[in-house]
Coordinates of C-alpha atoms in Angstrom, one line a residue:
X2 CA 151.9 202.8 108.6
X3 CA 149.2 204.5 110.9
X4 CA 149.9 207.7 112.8
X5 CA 148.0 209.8 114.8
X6 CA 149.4 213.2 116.1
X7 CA 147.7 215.9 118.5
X8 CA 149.2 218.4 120.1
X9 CA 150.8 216.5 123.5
X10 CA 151.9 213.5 122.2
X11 CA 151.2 210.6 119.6
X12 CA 151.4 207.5 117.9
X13 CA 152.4 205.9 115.3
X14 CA 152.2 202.3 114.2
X15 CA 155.0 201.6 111.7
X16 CA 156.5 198.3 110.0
X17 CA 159.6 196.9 110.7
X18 CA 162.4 199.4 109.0
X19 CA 159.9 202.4 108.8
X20 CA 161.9 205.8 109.3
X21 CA 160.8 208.9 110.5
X22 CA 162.0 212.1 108.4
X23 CA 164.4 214.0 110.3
X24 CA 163.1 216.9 112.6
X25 CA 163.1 219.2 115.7
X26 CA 161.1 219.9 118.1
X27 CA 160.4 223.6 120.2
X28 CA 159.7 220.9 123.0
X29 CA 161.5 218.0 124.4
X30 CA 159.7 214.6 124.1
X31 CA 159.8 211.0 125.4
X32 CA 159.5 208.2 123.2
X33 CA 158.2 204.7 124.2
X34 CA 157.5 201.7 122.4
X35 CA 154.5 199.8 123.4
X36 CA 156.2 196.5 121.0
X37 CA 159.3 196.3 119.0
X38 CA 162.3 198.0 119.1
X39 CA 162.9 201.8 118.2
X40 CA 166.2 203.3 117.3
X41 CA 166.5 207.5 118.2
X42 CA 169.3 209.0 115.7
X43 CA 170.4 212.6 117.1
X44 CA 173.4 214.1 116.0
X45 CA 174.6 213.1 119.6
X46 CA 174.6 209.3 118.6
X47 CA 172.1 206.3 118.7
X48 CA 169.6 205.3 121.2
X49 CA 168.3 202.0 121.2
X50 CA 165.0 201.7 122.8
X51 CA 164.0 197.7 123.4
X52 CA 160.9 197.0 125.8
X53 CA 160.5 198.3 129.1
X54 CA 162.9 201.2 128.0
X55 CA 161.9 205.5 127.5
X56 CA 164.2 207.4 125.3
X57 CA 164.3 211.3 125.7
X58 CA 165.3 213.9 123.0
X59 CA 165.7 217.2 124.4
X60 CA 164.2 220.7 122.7
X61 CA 166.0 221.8 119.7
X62 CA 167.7 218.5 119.1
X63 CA 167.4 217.3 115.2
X64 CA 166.7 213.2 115.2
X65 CA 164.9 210.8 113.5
X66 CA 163.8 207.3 114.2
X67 CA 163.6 204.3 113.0
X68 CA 161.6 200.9 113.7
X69 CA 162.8 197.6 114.3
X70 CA 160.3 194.4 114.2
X71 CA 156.7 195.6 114.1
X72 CA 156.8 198.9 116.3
X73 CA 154.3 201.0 118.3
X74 CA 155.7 204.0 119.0
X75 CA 154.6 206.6 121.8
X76 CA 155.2 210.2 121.8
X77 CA 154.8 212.5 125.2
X78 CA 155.7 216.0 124.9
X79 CA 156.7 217.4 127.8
X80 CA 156.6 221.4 129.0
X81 CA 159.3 223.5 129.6
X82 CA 158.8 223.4 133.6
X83 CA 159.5 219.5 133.7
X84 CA 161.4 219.0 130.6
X85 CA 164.5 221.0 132.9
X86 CA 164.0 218.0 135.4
X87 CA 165.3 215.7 133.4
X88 CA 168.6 215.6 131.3
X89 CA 169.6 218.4 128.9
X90 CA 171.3 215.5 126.4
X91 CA 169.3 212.9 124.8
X92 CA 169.4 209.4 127.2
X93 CA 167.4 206.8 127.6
X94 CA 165.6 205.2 131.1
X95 CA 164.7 202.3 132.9
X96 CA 160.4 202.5 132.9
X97 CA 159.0 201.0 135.5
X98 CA 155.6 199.5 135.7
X99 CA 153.9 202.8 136.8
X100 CA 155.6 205.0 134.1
X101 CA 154.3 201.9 131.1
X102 CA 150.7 203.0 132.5
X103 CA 151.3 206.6 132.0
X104 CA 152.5 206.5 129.0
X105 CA 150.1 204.4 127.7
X106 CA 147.3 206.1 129.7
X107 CA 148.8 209.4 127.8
X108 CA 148.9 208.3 124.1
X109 CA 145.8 206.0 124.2
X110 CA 145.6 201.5 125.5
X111 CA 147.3 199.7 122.8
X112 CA 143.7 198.0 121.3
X113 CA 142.8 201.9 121.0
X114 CA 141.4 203.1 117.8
X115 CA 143.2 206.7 116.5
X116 CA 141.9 209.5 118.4
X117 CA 143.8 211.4 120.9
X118 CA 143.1 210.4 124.9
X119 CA 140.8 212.3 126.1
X120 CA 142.2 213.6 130.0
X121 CA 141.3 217.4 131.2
X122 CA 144.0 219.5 131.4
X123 CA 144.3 219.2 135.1
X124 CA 144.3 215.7 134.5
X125 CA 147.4 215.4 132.1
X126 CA 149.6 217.7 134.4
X127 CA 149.8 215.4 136.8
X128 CA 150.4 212.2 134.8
X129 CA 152.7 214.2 133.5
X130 CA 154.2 214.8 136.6
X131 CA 153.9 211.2 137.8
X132 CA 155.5 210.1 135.1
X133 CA 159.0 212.6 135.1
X134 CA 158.9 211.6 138.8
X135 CA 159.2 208.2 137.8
X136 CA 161.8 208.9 135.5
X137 CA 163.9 211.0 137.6
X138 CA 164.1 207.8 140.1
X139 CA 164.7 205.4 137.2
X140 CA 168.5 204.5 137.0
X141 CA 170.0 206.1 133.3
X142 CA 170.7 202.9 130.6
X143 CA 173.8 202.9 128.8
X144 CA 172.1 202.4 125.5
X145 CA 173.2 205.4 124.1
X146 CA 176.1 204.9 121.3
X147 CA 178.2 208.5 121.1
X148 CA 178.5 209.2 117.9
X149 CA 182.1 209.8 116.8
X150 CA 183.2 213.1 115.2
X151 CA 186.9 212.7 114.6
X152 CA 187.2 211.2 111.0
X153 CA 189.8 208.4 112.3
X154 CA 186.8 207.6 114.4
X155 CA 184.0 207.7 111.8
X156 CA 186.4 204.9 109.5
X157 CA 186.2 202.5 112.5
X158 CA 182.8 203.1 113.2
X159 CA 181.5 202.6 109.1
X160 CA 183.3 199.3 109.0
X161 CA 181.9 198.2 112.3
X162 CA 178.4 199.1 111.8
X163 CA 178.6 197.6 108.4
X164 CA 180.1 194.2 109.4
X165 CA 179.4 194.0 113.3
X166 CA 181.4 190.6 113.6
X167 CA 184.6 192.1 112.8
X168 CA 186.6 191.0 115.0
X169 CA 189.7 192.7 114.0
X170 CA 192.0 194.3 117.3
X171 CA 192.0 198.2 117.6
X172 CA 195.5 198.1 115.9
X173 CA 194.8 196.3 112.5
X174 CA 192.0 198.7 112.6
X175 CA 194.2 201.8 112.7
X176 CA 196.2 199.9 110.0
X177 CA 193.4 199.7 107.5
X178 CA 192.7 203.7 108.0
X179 CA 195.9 205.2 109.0
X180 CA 196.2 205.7 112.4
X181 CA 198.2 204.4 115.7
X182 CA 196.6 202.6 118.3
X183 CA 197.9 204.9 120.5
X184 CA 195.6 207.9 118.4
X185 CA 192.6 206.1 118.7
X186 CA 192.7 204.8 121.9
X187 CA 193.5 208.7 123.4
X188 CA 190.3 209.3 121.0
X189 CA 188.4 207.4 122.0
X190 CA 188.7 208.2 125.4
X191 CA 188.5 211.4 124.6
X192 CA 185.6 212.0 122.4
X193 CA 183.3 209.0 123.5
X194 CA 184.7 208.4 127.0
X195 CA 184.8 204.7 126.7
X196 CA 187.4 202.7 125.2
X197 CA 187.0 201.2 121.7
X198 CA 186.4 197.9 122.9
X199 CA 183.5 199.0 125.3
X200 CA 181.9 201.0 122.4
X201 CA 182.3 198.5 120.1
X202 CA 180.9 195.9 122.8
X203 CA 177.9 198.5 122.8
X204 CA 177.7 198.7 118.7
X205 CA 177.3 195.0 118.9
X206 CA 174.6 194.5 121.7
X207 CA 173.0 197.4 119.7
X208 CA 172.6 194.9 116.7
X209 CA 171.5 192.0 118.6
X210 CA 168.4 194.1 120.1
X211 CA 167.3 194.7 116.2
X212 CA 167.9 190.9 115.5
X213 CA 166.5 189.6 118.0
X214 CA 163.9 192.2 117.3
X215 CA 163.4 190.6 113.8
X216 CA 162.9 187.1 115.8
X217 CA 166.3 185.7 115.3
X218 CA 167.4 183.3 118.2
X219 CA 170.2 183.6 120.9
X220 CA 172.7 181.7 119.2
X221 CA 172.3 183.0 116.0
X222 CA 172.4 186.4 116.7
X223 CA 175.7 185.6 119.2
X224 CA 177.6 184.9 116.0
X225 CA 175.9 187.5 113.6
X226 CA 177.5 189.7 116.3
X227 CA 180.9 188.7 117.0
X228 CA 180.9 186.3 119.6
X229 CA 182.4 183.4 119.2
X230 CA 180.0 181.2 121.7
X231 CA 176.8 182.2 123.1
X232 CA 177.6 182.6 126.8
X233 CA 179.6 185.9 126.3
X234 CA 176.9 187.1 124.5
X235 CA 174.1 186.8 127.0
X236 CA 176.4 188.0 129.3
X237 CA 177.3 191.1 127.5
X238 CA 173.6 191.9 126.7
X239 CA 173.0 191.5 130.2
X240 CA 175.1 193.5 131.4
X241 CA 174.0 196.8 129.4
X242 CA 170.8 195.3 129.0
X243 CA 169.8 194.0 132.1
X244 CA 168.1 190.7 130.9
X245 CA 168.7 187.7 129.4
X246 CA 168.1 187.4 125.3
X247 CA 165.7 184.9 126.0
X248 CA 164.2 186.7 128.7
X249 CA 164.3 189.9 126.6
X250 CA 163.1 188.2 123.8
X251 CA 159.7 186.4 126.1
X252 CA 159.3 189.9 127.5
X253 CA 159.3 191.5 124.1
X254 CA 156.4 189.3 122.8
X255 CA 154.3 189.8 126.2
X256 CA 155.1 193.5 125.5
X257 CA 153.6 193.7 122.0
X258 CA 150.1 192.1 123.0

């Protein structure tokens, strides 16, 4: 592992399954990575963050993170004046190509060696700016898993993260831990504002990003899933993904040269 921190941002080069320890922050930051896959754990939920995506943790918020397939990480702190432009939860964004650039501009070209970018401090405020501007336009990604607080809820969600190819209906669920499928789907609704079987649609696509992020293939990691045949898959993962496994997968790979 190689990491390099200065006082606006930073980066850190970490092997697949490296974790951060957990922490807060006095200042909200965004998190990129330049290849592999990065999860963001808040006590919110999960944010997956696959290529060509930016991940925000708001001030105050305790997390930790963790990398999947060889990772580099980027870290931009951002100052109280825009960090109230953007959410006040933790989310994750759409980057376009201009945002990549800034963030890449701001935390040092991926061949860099370890020391911090070197922009004025006129400079920096307005890639800053540039780049919340870009965010601000950027459609929100539903790649953010709610966390469940409700204990019913926290049952379900251990036995699904632990065998993601269950494929057992809400009610033999709520068999196993005690509860009615009419409990869990009011829960549900309730607590994460999805029904079970769009969060545990999420859960699964979740997975697939690290697996695929490890180099499994499409089919493969289809079944490792849940999915009986490969076409629902991709077009699950396209749908919250907005790509193709394979293209996801191509992209990746460009990504992380």
């Amino acid at each position: 592992m190689t990491s390099s921190i200065w006082p606006s941002g930073g980066r850190h080069l970490w092997p697949s399954g490296e974790t951060s320890a957990v922490q807060s922050h006095a200042r909200g930051h965004l998190v990129y990575a330049a290849g592999g896959v990065l999860a963001v754990h808040t006590e919110r939920g999960t944010s997956i963050v696959p290529a060509d995506r930016v991940a925000w943790t708001p001030a105050g918020f305790t997390h930790s993170h963790r990398a999947h397939g060889d990772t580099d990480m980027r870290i931009v702190f951002l100052p109280p004046s825009l960090a109230r432009l953007v959410p006040d939860r933790p989310a994750v964004f759409l980057a376009s190509g201009l945002a990549r650039e800034v963030l890449l501009a701001l935390t040092g070209p991926r061949d860099s060696d370890d020391a911090a970018p070197r922009h004025s401090r006129s400079a920096r405020s307005r890639l800053l700016r540039v780049l919340v501007d870009e965010l601000r336009e950027a459609p929100e990604q539903p790649l953010h898993l709610p966390e469940p607080r409700d204990d019913r809820l926290r049952a379900i969600a251990r036995i699904l993260r632990e065998t993601p190819a269950e494929n057992a209906s809400l009610a033999e669920l709520g068999r196993t831990i005690g509860a009615s499928t009419r409990t869990l789907s009011r829960l549900f609704r309730a607590e994460l504002g999805m029904t079970f079987y769009e969060w545990r649609t999420q859960l699964r696509v979740y997975h697939a990003l690290v697996l695929l992020a490890d180099g499994h293939d499409t089919t493969r990691t289809a079944h490792a899933c849940g999915w009986a045949n490969p076409s629902g898959f991709i077009a699950a993962f396209t749908d919250i993904v907005g790509t193709t496994p394979g293209r996801y997968r191509a992209g990746r790979r460009t990504t992380a040269r």
